[in-house]
Coordinates of C-alpha atoms in Angstrom, one line a residue:
M96 CA -3.1 135.1 -129.0
L97 CA -3.8 131.5 -129.7
A98 CA -0.5 131.3 -131.6
D99 CA 1.3 131.4 -128.3
Y100 CA -0.4 128.2 -127.1
I101 CA 0.3 124.5 -127.7
A102 CA -2.3 121.7 -127.5
Y103 CA -1.1 118.2 -126.4
S104 CA -2.7 114.9 -125.4
A105 CA -1.5 111.5 -124.4
H106 CA -3.1 108.3 -122.9
Q107 CA -1.6 105.1 -121.7
I108 CA -2.8 101.7 -120.5
G109 CA -2.9 101.3 -116.7
A110 CA -0.7 99.0 -114.7
S111 CA -3.7 97.0 -113.5
H112 CA -5.1 96.6 -117.0
R113 CA -1.6 95.5 -118.3
S114 CA -1.3 92.9 -115.6
R115 CA -4.7 91.4 -116.5
N116 CA -4.2 91.6 -120.3
L117 CA -7.0 94.2 -120.6
P118 CA -7.1 96.9 -123.2
C119 CA -6.6 100.6 -122.6
E120 CA -10.1 102.1 -122.2
D121 CA -8.9 105.7 -122.1
F122 CA -8.5 108.0 -125.1
S123 CA -7.3 111.5 -125.6
A124 CA -7.0 113.9 -128.5
N125 CA -6.2 117.6 -129.3
Y126 CA -6.7 120.0 -132.2
M127 CA -5.5 123.4 -133.0
D128 CA -5.8 125.9 -135.8
E129 CA -5.6 129.7 -135.9
K130 CA -9.1 130.1 -134.4
I131 CA -9.6 127.3 -131.9
A132 CA -7.6 125.0 -129.6
V133 CA -9.1 121.8 -128.2
A134 CA -8.0 119.3 -125.6
V135 CA -10.2 116.3 -124.8
V136 CA -10.1 113.0 -122.9
S137 CA -12.6 110.2 -122.5
D138 CA -12.6 107.2 -120.1
G139 CA -14.3 104.0 -121.1
H140 CA -16.3 102.4 -118.3
G141 CA -14.6 99.5 -116.7
D142 CA -17.8 97.3 -116.7
T143 CA -18.2 93.9 -118.3
N144 CA -21.4 95.2 -119.9
C145 CA -19.4 98.0 -121.6
F146 CA -17.1 95.7 -123.5
R147 CA -16.6 98.3 -126.3
S148 CA -16.0 101.3 -124.1
A149 CA -12.5 101.7 -125.5
K150 CA -14.0 102.3 -128.9
G151 CA -16.7 104.5 -127.4
A152 CA -14.0 106.7 -125.8
E153 CA -12.2 107.0 -129.1
I154 CA -15.4 108.0 -130.9
A155 CA -16.2 110.5 -128.1
C156 CA -12.9 112.3 -128.6
T157 CA -13.2 112.3 -132.4
V158 CA -16.9 113.5 -132.3
A159 CA -16.2 116.2 -129.7
I160 CA -13.4 117.8 -131.9
D161 CA -15.4 117.5 -135.1
K162 CA -18.5 119.1 -133.5
V163 CA -16.4 122.0 -132.1
K164 CA -14.9 122.7 -135.5
E165 CA -18.4 122.5 -137.0
V166 CA -20.3 124.6 -134.5
L167 CA -17.6 127.2 -134.1
C168 CA -16.8 127.5 -137.8
G169 CA -16.5 131.1 -138.9
E170 CA -16.4 134.6 -137.2
E171 CA -20.2 134.7 -136.8
A172 CA -20.2 131.5 -134.8
L173 CA -17.3 132.6 -132.6
A174 CA -19.1 135.9 -132.0
A175 CA -22.3 134.0 -131.1
L176 CA -20.3 132.0 -128.6
K177 CA -19.1 135.1 -126.8
C178 CA -22.6 136.7 -127.0
S179 CA -24.7 133.7 -125.9
P180 CA -22.3 131.1 -124.4
D181 CA -24.9 129.1 -122.6
R182 CA -27.0 128.6 -125.8
V183 CA -24.0 127.7 -128.0
I184 CA -22.4 125.4 -125.4
T185 CA -25.6 123.5 -124.7
E186 CA -26.2 123.2 -128.5
L187 CA -22.7 121.8 -128.9
E188 CA -23.4 119.2 -126.1
K189 CA -26.5 118.1 -127.9
C190 CA -24.7 117.7 -131.2
I191 CA -21.9 115.7 -129.5
I192 CA -24.4 113.4 -127.8
H193 CA -26.5 112.9 -131.0
N194 CA -23.4 112.2 -133.2
W195 CA -21.8 109.9 -130.7
N196 CA -25.0 107.8 -130.4
E197 CA -25.2 107.7 -134.2
K198 CA -21.6 106.6 -134.7
V199 CA -21.6 103.9 -132.0
V200 CA -24.8 102.4 -133.4
N201 CA -23.2 102.4 -136.9
D202 CA -20.2 100.7 -135.5
A203 CA -22.3 98.0 -133.9
R204 CA -24.0 97.4 -137.3
R205 CA -20.7 97.3 -139.1
R206 CA -19.1 95.0 -136.5
P207 CA -21.9 92.9 -135.0
F208 CA -21.2 91.8 -131.4
T209 CA -19.5 88.4 -131.2
D210 CA -20.1 85.4 -128.9
A211 CA -16.7 86.1 -127.4
E212 CA -17.9 89.6 -126.4
Y213 CA -21.2 88.2 -125.0
E214 CA -19.2 85.7 -122.8
G215 CA -19.8 86.4 -119.1
L216 CA -22.8 88.7 -119.5
D217 CA -26.1 88.1 -117.9
E218 CA -28.6 86.3 -120.2
H219 CA -31.1 89.2 -120.2
V220 CA -28.3 91.6 -121.2
V221 CA -27.4 89.4 -124.2
L222 CA -31.0 89.1 -125.2
T223 CA -31.4 92.9 -125.0
L224 CA -28.4 93.5 -127.2
K225 CA -29.3 90.8 -129.7
S226 CA -32.7 92.5 -130.1
G227 CA -30.9 95.7 -131.1
S228 CA -31.8 97.6 -127.9
K229 CA -29.4 99.6 -125.7
Q230 CA -26.4 99.0 -127.9
Q231 CA -25.0 102.4 -126.9
K232 CA -24.5 101.1 -123.3
V233 CA -21.8 98.8 -124.6
Y234 CA -19.7 101.8 -125.7
G235 CA -20.3 103.8 -122.4
C236 CA -17.6 106.4 -121.6
T237 CA -17.1 109.8 -120.0
L238 CA -16.1 113.0 -121.8
L239 CA -14.1 116.0 -120.7
M240 CA -13.1 118.8 -123.1
C241 CA -11.6 122.3 -123.0
V242 CA -11.8 124.8 -125.9
F243 CA -9.9 128.1 -126.3
T244 CA -10.8 130.8 -128.8
E245 CA -9.6 134.4 -129.0
G246 CA -10.7 136.1 -125.8
F247 CA -13.0 133.2 -124.7
W248 CA -12.7 129.6 -123.3
F249 CA -15.0 126.9 -122.0
G250 CA -15.0 123.4 -120.7
I251 CA -17.7 120.7 -120.8
Q252 CA -17.9 117.4 -119.0
V253 CA -20.0 114.3 -118.4
G254 CA -18.7 111.7 -115.9
D255 CA -15.6 111.8 -113.7
G256 CA -12.1 113.1 -114.2
K257 CA -10.9 116.7 -113.5
C258 CA -10.3 119.9 -115.3
V259 CA -7.6 122.1 -113.8
A260 CA -7.1 125.7 -114.9
C261 CA -4.0 127.8 -114.1
A262 CA -4.6 131.5 -114.0
P263 CA -1.8 134.1 -114.7
N264 CA -1.6 135.0 -111.0
G265 CA -0.8 131.4 -110.1
L266 CA -4.2 130.3 -108.8
Y267 CA -5.0 126.7 -109.8
S268 CA -8.7 125.9 -109.8
Q269 CA -11.2 123.2 -111.0
P270 CA -13.7 125.4 -112.8
I271 CA -16.2 122.8 -114.1
P272 CA -18.8 122.1 -111.3
A273 CA -18.3 118.8 -109.6
D274 CA -21.0 116.1 -110.0
N275 CA -21.4 115.0 -106.3
D276 CA -24.5 113.0 -107.1
G277 CA -23.8 111.1 -110.3
C278 CA -20.0 110.5 -109.7
V279 CA -19.7 108.8 -106.3
G280 CA -17.2 105.9 -105.6
N281 CA -17.0 103.7 -108.7
R282 CA -20.2 105.1 -110.1
S283 CA -20.0 107.7 -112.9
T284 CA -22.4 109.5 -115.3
S285 CA -21.9 108.7 -119.0
I286 CA -22.4 110.0 -122.5
C287 CA -24.4 106.7 -123.2
S288 CA -27.1 107.6 -120.6
S289 CA -30.6 108.4 -121.9
N290 CA -30.4 111.7 -119.9
A291 CA -26.8 112.5 -120.8
F292 CA -27.7 116.1 -121.8
E293 CA -28.9 116.8 -118.2
Q294 CA -25.8 115.3 -116.8
F295 CA -23.4 117.5 -118.7
R296 CA -21.7 120.3 -116.8
Y297 CA -19.8 123.2 -118.2
C298 CA -17.9 126.5 -117.4
Y299 CA -16.8 129.4 -119.5
G300 CA -15.0 132.7 -119.2
T301 CA -13.2 135.6 -121.0
E302 CA -10.1 135.4 -118.9
I303 CA -8.0 132.8 -120.7
P304 CA -5.9 130.5 -118.4
V305 CA -2.2 130.3 -119.1
A306 CA -2.7 126.5 -119.0
V307 CA -5.7 124.1 -118.7
F308 CA -5.5 120.4 -118.1
A309 CA -8.1 117.7 -118.6
A310 CA -7.5 114.2 -117.2
S311 CA -9.3 110.9 -116.5
D312 CA -9.8 109.7 -113.0
G313 CA -6.8 107.4 -113.3
V314 CA -4.7 110.6 -113.0
D315 CA -6.6 112.7 -110.5
E316 CA -7.1 109.7 -108.1
S317 CA -3.4 109.2 -107.9
F318 CA -2.8 112.6 -106.2
D319 CA -4.2 114.9 -103.6
E320 CA -5.0 118.4 -104.9
N321 CA -1.6 119.9 -104.2
G322 CA 0.2 117.0 -105.8
L323 CA -2.0 117.2 -108.9
N324 CA -1.3 120.9 -109.3
K325 CA 2.5 120.2 -109.0
C326 CA 2.2 117.5 -111.6
Y327 CA 0.6 119.9 -114.0
Y328 CA 3.1 122.6 -113.3
T329 CA 5.9 120.2 -114.2
L330 CA 4.0 119.1 -117.4
A331 CA 3.5 122.7 -118.4
S332 CA 7.2 123.4 -117.8
W333 CA 8.2 120.6 -120.1
L334 CA 5.9 121.8 -122.9
R335 CA 7.2 125.3 -122.6
T336 CA 10.9 124.6 -122.5
L337 CA 11.7 121.2 -124.0
P338 CA 12.0 120.0 -127.6
E339 CA 9.1 117.9 -128.8
N340 CA 10.8 114.6 -128.6
D341 CA 11.9 115.3 -125.1
Y342 CA 8.6 116.4 -123.7
R343 CA 6.8 113.5 -125.4
K344 CA 9.2 111.0 -123.8
N345 CA 8.9 112.7 -120.4
I346 CA 5.1 112.8 -120.5
D347 CA 4.9 109.1 -121.5
E348 CA 7.2 108.1 -118.7
L349 CA 5.2 110.3 -116.3
L350 CA 1.9 108.7 -117.2
G351 CA 3.4 105.2 -116.6
R352 CA 4.7 106.3 -113.1
I353 CA 1.4 107.8 -112.2
S354 CA -0.5 104.6 -112.9
R355 CA 2.1 102.3 -111.3
G356 CA 2.5 104.4 -108.2
G357 CA -1.1 105.6 -107.9
S358 CA -4.5 104.4 -109.2
G359 CA -3.3 101.5 -111.4
D360 CA -6.0 102.6 -113.8
D361 CA -5.6 103.8 -117.4
V362 CA -4.4 107.3 -117.6
S363 CA -5.0 110.1 -120.1
I364 CA -4.2 113.8 -120.1
A365 CA -5.0 116.6 -122.6
C366 CA -3.9 120.2 -122.2
I367 CA -3.6 123.6 -123.7
V368 CA -0.5 125.6 -122.5
N369 CA 0.7 129.1 -123.2
R370 CA 4.4 128.6 -124.3
K371 CA 5.3 132.3 -123.9
A372 CA 3.6 133.3 -120.6
E373 CA 4.9 132.2 -117.3
V374 CA 3.1 129.2 -115.7
K375 CA 3.6 129.9 -112.0
K376 CA 4.3 127.2 -109.4
P377 CA 1.1 126.2 -107.5
Y378 CA 0.9 128.3 -104.4
A379 CA -1.2 127.3 -101.5
T380 CA -4.5 129.2 -101.2
S381 CA -5.7 130.8 -98.0
S382 CA -8.4 128.1 -97.7
Q383 CA -5.9 125.3 -98.2
V384 CA -3.6 126.6 -95.4
A385 CA -6.7 127.1 -93.3
D386 CA -7.7 123.5 -93.9
K387 CA -4.3 122.4 -92.8
M388 CA -4.5 124.6 -89.7
Y389 CA -7.9 123.0 -88.8
E390 CA -6.2 119.6 -89.1
L391 CA -3.4 120.7 -86.8
F392 CA -5.8 122.4 -84.5
S393 CA -7.7 119.1 -84.0
M394 CA -4.5 117.2 -83.3
L395 CA -3.4 119.9 -80.9
K396 CA -6.6 119.9 -79.0
D397 CA -6.5 116.1 -78.7
A398 CA -2.9 116.1 -77.6
E399 CA -3.6 118.8 -75.0
G400 CA -6.6 116.8 -73.7
R401 CA -4.5 113.8 -73.2
Y402 CA -1.7 115.8 -71.7
A403 CA -4.1 117.3 -69.1
A404 CA -5.6 113.9 -68.3
L405 CA -2.2 112.3 -67.9
S406 CA -0.9 115.2 -65.7
E407 CA -3.9 114.8 -63.4
K408 CA -3.4 111.1 -63.3
K409 CA 0.2 111.6 -62.4
K410 CA -0.8 113.8 -59.4
E411 CA -3.2 111.2 -58.2
T412 CA -0.7 108.5 -58.6
D413 CA 2.0 110.5 -56.8
E414 CA -0.4 111.1 -53.9
G415 CA -1.3 107.5 -53.7
K416 CA 2.3 106.5 -53.7
R417 CA 3.1 109.0 -51.0
K418 CA 0.3 107.7 -48.7
L419 CA 1.4 104.1 -49.2
E420 CA 5.0 104.9 -48.4
E421 CA 3.9 106.6 -45.1
E422 CA 1.7 103.7 -44.2
A423 CA 4.5 101.2 -45.0
A424 CA 6.9 103.0 -42.7
G425 CA 4.6 102.6 -39.7
L426 CA 3.1 99.2 -40.5
E427 CA 5.7 96.6 -40.1
K428 CA 3.1 93.8 -40.1
L429 CA 1.7 94.7 -43.4
L430 CA 5.0 95.7 -44.9
S431 CA 5.3 92.8 -47.4
D432 CA 1.8 93.3 -48.7
K433 CA 2.2 97.0 -49.0
K434 CA 5.5 96.6 -50.8
L435 CA 3.8 94.6 -53.5
V436 CA 1.2 97.4 -54.0
L437 CA 4.0 100.0 -53.9
E438 CA 5.8 98.2 -56.7
D439 CA 2.7 98.2 -58.8
K440 CA 2.3 101.9 -58.3
R441 CA 6.0 102.4 -59.2
R442 CA 5.5 100.6 -62.5
E443 CA 2.3 102.5 -63.2
L444 CA 4.1 105.8 -62.5
E445 CA 7.0 104.8 -64.8
S446 CA 4.5 104.0 -67.6
I447 CA 2.7 107.3 -67.1
E448 CA 5.9 109.3 -67.1
K449 CA 7.0 107.6 -70.3
N450 CA 3.6 108.5 -71.8
I451 CA 4.0 112.1 -70.6
E452 CA 7.4 112.3 -72.2
S453 CA 5.9 111.0 -75.4
I454 CA 2.9 113.3 -75.4
T455 CA 5.0 116.3 -74.4
A456 CA 7.3 115.8 -77.3
Q457 CA 4.4 115.3 -79.7
L458 CA 2.6 118.4 -78.2
R459 CA 5.7 120.5 -78.6
Q460 CA 6.1 119.3 -82.2
I461 CA 2.5 120.1 -83.1
T462 CA 2.7 123.4 -81.3
G463 CA 5.7 124.3 -83.4
Q464 CA 3.9 123.2 -86.6
F465 CA 0.9 125.2 -85.5
A466 CA 3.0 128.4 -85.1
N467 CA 4.6 127.8 -88.5
A468 CA 1.1 127.4 -90.0
K469 CA 0.0 130.7 -88.4
E470 CA 3.0 132.4 -90.0
T471 CA 2.3 130.8 -93.4
K472 CA -1.3 131.7 -93.2
R473 CA -0.4 135.3 -92.6
K474 CA 2.0 135.4 -95.5
V475 CA -0.5 133.6 -97.8
D476 CA -3.3 136.0 -96.8
E477 CA -1.1 139.0 -97.5
Y478 CA -0.1 137.5 -100.9
W479 CA -3.7 136.9 -102.0
K480 CA -4.9 140.2 -100.6
Q481 CA -2.5 142.0 -102.9
L482 CA -3.9 140.0 -105.8
G483 CA -7.5 140.7 -104.9
V484 CA -8.3 137.1 -104.0
E485 CA -10.7 136.5 -101.1
I486 CA -9.1 135.5 -97.9
Y487 CA -10.5 132.6 -95.8
D488 CA -11.2 133.8 -92.3
N489 CA -10.2 131.4 -89.6
S490 CA -9.4 133.9 -86.8
E491 CA -10.7 131.6 -84.1
V492 CA -7.9 129.2 -84.9
M493 CA -5.3 132.0 -85.7
N494 CA -5.9 133.5 -82.2
Y495 CA -5.6 130.3 -80.3
E496 CA -2.6 130.0 -78.0
P497 CA -1.5 126.4 -77.3
V498 CA -1.5 125.2 -73.8
L499 CA 2.1 124.0 -73.8
S500 CA 3.5 127.4 -74.8
A501 CA 2.8 128.6 -71.3
A502 CA 3.3 125.2 -69.5
K503 CA 6.4 124.0 -67.7
E504 CA 8.1 120.7 -68.2
P505 CA 6.4 118.3 -65.8
D506 CA 8.4 117.7 -62.6
R507 CA 10.1 114.3 -62.4
P508 CA 10.0 112.4 -59.1
V509 CA 13.3 112.0 -57.3

């Protein structure tokens, strides 16, 4: 039941923008009635040529909600969405792109670009804009939107940012396909592109998440995946349990902390959360634990290699020291020279022993962490098997027995 859900959105200027007296180029919005719930964010491009991207982001959010209400108006439209989701969603994307272009061109006519806005731009860019061409580029921005209806939901996106969906079983996922070609580094696809329709990605399903979150890259670049999921769990808990004034205050403070302590960029979040169903804490997936195990495995193998090399070196040095001591006892004439060499060997041996102590402690620590990771992997796999979630097979790592577990503490010289 959509009546159990709440839609919420918030955006805030980033710490770096505030310090440079730049405007907030993010925008967010939400909408909810008895038939649909919408959460949408847009991130204006931080490019001098996109000097009205903040307005473009605002228009994008407004247009997206208006077009959802228009395209999904009535029972027949909602039935068509469930029957032919690809057709309806792509039609919606086309409507959003067309209407956004129309509105930004109208805005440019209503508020002609000023000399102050042209300042700092390349001459050919200024001439192009004054001729009336490529005015949409000035308003360039991304778009990320999630929509819930009864028994169906979908998400659409062009550009960067992330959509995170939380399933009833506690699995947090990013269902909209990633754009690994168009969104790389500081580069992002945009609704202002001439091929924007081809750059849109989308997802849909009949299993409604208990919560879904859409956020600009200023948020997701401030966390790793686990931290981002924990952030959204906290946000969902506030929306489910706190009075409106309290959760609004908490979320505003959270956005500020995210920007100051993370990306420094503008930050925006929009979400739809079930206030009656449990939103479970993010639980590590089998593949996430396996990734950690691979990381520990690599560290373990490196430490074991260094341990073996140092142990062999210690044997060689011990043997060299022993031979020199025997020679020194019988070679009075060369005693002074040999003593100098002997002292060098002693210092080298002390250094090696210190290194062995250090690597042994590190090796034991990693070995313990590796054992704990094995146990966690077993528990995680059992948990997800019971829920029918596919388990990541890393048996070659799970079956590995660390060298140190069977090794003795290196003997110390008397």
